[in-house]
mmCIF file of C-alpha atoms in Angstrom:
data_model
loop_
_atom_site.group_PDB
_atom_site.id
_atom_site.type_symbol
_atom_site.label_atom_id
_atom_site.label_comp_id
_atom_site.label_asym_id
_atom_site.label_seq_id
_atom_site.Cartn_x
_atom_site.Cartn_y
_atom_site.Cartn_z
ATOM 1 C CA UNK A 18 9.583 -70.466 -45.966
ATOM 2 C CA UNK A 19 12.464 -68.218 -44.962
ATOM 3 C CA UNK A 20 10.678 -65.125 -45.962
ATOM 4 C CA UNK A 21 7.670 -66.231 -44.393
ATOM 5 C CA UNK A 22 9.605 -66.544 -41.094
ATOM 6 C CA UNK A 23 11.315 -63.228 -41.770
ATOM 7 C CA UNK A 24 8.170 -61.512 -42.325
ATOM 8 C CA UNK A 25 6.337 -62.610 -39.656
ATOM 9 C CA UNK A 26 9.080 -62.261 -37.475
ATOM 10 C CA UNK A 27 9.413 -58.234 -38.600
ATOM 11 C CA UNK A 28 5.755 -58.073 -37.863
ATOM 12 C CA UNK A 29 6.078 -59.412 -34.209
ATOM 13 C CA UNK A 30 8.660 -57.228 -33.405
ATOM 14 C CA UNK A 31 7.210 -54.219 -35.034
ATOM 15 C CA UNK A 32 3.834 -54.906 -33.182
ATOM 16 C CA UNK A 33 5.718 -55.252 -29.743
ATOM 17 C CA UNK A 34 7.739 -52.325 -30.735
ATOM 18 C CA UNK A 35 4.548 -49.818 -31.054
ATOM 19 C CA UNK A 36 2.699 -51.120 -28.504
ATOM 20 C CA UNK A 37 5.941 -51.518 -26.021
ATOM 21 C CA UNK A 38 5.780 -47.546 -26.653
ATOM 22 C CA UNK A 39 4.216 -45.584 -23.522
ATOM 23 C CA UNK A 40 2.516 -42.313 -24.179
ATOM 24 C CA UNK A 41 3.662 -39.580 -21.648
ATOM 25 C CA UNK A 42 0.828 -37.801 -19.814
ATOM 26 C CA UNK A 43 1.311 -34.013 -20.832
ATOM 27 C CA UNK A 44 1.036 -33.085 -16.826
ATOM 28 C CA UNK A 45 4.521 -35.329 -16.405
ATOM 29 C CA UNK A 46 6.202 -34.091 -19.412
ATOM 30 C CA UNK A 47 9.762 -33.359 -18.923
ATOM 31 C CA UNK A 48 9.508 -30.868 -21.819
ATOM 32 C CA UNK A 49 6.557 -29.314 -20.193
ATOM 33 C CA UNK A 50 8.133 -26.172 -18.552
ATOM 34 C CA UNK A 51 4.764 -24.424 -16.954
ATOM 35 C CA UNK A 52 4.866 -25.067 -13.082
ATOM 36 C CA UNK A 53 1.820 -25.429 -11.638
ATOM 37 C CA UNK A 54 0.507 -22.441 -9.860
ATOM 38 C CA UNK A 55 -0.853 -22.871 -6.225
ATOM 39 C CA UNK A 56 -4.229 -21.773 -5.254
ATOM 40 C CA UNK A 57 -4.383 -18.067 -3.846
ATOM 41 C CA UNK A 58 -6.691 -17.960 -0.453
ATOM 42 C CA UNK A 59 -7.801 -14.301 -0.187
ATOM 43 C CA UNK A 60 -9.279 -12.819 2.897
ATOM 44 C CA UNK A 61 -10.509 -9.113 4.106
ATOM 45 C CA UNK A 62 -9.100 -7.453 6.849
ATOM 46 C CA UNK A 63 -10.205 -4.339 8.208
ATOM 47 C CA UNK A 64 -7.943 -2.201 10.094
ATOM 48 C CA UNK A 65 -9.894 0.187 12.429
ATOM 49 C CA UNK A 66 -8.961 3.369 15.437
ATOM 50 C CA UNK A 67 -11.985 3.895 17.339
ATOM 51 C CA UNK A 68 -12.762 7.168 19.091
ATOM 52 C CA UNK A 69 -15.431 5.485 21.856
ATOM 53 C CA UNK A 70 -14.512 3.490 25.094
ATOM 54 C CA UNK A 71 -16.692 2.122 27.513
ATOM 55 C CA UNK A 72 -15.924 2.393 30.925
ATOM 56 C CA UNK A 73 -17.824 0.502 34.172
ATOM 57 C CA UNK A 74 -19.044 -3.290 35.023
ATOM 58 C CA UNK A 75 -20.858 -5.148 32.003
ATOM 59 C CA UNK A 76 -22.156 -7.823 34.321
ATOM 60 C CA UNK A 77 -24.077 -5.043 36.608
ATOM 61 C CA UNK A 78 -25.056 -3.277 33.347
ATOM 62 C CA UNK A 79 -23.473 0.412 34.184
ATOM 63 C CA UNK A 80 -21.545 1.251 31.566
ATOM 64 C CA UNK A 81 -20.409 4.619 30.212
ATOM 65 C CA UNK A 82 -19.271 5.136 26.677
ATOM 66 C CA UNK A 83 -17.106 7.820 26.248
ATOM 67 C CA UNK A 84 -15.857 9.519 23.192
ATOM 68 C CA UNK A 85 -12.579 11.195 22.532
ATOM 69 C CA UNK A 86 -12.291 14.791 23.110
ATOM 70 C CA UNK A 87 -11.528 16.485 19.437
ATOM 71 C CA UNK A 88 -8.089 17.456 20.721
ATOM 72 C CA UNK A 89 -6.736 14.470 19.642
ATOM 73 C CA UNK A 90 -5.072 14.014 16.516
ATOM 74 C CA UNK A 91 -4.326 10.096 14.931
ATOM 75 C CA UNK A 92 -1.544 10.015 12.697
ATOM 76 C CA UNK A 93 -0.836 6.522 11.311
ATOM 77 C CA UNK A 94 0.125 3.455 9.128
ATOM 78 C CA UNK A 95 -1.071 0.566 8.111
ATOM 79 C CA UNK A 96 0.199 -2.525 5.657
ATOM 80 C CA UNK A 97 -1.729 -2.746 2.234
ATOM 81 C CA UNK A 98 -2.307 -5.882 0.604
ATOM 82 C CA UNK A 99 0.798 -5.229 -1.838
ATOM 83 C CA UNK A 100 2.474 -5.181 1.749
ATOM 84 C CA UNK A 101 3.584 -1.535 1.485
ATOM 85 C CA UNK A 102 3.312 0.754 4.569
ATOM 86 C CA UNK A 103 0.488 3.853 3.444
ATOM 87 C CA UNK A 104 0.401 6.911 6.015
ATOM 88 C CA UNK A 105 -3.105 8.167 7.099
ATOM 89 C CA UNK A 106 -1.994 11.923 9.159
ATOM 90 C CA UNK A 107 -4.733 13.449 11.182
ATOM 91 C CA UNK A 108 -7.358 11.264 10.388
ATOM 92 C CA UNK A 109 -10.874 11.493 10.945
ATOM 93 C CA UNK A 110 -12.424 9.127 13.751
ATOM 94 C CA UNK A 111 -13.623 6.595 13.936
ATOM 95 C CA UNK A 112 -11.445 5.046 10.410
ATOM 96 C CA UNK A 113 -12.089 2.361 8.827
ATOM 97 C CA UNK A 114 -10.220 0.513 5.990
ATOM 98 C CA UNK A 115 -11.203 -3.028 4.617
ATOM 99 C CA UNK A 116 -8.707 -4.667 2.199
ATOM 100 C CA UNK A 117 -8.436 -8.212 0.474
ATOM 101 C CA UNK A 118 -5.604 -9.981 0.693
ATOM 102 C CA UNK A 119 -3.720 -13.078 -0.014
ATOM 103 C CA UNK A 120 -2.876 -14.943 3.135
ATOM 104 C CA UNK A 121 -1.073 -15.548 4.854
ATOM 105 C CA UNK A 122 -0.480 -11.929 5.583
ATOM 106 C CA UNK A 123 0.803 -10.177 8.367
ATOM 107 C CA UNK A 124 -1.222 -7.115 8.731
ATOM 108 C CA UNK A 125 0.353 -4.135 11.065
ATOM 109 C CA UNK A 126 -1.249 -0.840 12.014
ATOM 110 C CA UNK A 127 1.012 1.833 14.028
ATOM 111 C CA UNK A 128 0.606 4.963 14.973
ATOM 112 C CA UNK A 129 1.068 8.409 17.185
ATOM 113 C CA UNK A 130 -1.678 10.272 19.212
ATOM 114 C CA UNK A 131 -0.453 14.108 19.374
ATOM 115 C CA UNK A 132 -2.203 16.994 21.149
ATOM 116 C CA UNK A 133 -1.480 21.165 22.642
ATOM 117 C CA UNK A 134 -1.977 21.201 25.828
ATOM 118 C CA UNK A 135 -3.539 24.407 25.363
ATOM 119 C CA UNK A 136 -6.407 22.374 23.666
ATOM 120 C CA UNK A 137 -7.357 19.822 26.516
ATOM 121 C CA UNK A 138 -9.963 19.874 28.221
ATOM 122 C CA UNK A 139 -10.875 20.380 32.107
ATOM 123 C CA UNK A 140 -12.630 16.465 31.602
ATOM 124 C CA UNK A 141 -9.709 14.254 28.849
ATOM 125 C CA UNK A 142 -11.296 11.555 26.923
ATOM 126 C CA UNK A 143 -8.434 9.807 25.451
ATOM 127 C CA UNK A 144 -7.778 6.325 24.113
ATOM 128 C CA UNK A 145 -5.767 4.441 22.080
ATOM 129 C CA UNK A 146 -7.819 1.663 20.115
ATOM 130 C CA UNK A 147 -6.314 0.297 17.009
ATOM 131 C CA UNK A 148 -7.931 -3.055 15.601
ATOM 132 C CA UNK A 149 -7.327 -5.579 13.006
ATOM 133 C CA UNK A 150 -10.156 -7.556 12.093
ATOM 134 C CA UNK A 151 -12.079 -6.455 15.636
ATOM 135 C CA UNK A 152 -8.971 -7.317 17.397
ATOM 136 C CA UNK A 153 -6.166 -4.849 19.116
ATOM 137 C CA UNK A 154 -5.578 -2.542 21.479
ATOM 138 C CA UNK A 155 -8.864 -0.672 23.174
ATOM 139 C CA UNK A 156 -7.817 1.384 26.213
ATOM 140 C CA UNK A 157 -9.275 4.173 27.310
ATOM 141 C CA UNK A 158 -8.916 6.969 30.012
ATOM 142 C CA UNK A 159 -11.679 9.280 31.256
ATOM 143 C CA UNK A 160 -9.971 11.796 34.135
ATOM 144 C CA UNK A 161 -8.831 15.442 34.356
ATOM 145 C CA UNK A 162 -6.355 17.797 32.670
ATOM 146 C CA UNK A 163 -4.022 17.657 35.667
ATOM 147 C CA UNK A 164 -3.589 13.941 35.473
ATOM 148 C CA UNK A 165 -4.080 13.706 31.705
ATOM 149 C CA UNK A 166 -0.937 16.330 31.899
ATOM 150 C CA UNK A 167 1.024 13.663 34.925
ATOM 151 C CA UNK A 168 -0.077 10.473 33.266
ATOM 152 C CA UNK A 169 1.613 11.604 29.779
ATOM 153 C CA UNK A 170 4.414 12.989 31.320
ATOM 154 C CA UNK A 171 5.156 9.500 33.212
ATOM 155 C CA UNK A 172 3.868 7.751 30.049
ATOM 156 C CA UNK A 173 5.059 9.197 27.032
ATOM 157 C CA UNK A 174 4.852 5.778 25.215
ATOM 158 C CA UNK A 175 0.807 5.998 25.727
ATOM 159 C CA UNK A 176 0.574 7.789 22.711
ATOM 160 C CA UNK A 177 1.878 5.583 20.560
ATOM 161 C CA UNK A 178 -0.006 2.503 19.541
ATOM 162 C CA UNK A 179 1.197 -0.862 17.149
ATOM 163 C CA UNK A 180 -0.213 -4.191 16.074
ATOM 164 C CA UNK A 181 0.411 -6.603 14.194
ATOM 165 C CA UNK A 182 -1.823 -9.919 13.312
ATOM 166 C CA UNK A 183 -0.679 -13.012 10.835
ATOM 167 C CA UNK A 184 -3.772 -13.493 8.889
ATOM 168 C CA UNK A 185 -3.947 -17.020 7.753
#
């Protein structure tokens, strides 16, 4: 009777012993080592200088668009989506450049206007319109040579143009 005890007491505490026994799920494994990667959200943005301006009321309808005299020359940068500054000199307007990124992202486009006065014209177009995804700087001024010539010389920081926009 002993070794019926024994044996069925061996057999009750090997039973409880493998099913006491919790499996681990593989995602909570200590001795799992790959972290899980997050989700990358990608988005376009489209960095644009514009060589038109509109000038007048909307509301009454009379508006002027105006275009840039050719005088002007665009020299800038703009953030690519490995976040590295690439230099666009003397481009060709309007510019465009779409780009997919991960967000967030902080998208920046910068730049210099540069001109010879020898080159203007009697009538100056000039504006500075640099946009990120439709959304930026857009000023523009229609007037003579003479105050062209003033304006610039009061303004110097007019021909420079920066933005920046977190893109989430």
């Amino acid at each position: 009777m002993k070794k019926v005890t024994f044996l069925l007491a061996a057999l009750i505490i090997g039973g409880m012993m493998l099913t006491g026994c919790k499996k681990d799920n593989p995602t909570n494994n200590d001795n799992n080592n790959t972290p899980e990667t997050p989700t990358q959200t990608t988005k376009s943005v489209v960095y644009k200088v514009d060589n038109t301006f509109q000038t007048g009321d909307i509301n009454t309808g009379q508006v002027t668009t105006h275009t840039v005299s050719p005088c002007f020359h665009y020299s800038f940068s703009y953030k690519d989506a490995d976040g590295k500054m690439v230099e666009v000199t003397d481009a060709t307007l309007p510019w465009t450049k779409e780009i997919s990124v991960n967000v967030p992202f902080e998208a920046k486009i910068e730049g210099k206007v540069t001109y010879n006065e020898a080159d203007l014209p009697e009538q100056v177009e000039y504006a500075r319109i640099a946009l990120i995804n439709g959304e930026g700087e857009k000023s523009g001024y229609s007037t003579s040579k003479a105050d062209f010539i003033e304006w610039i010389a009061t303004h110097p920081e007019k021909l420079n143009y920066s933005k920046t926009k977190t893109i989430q």
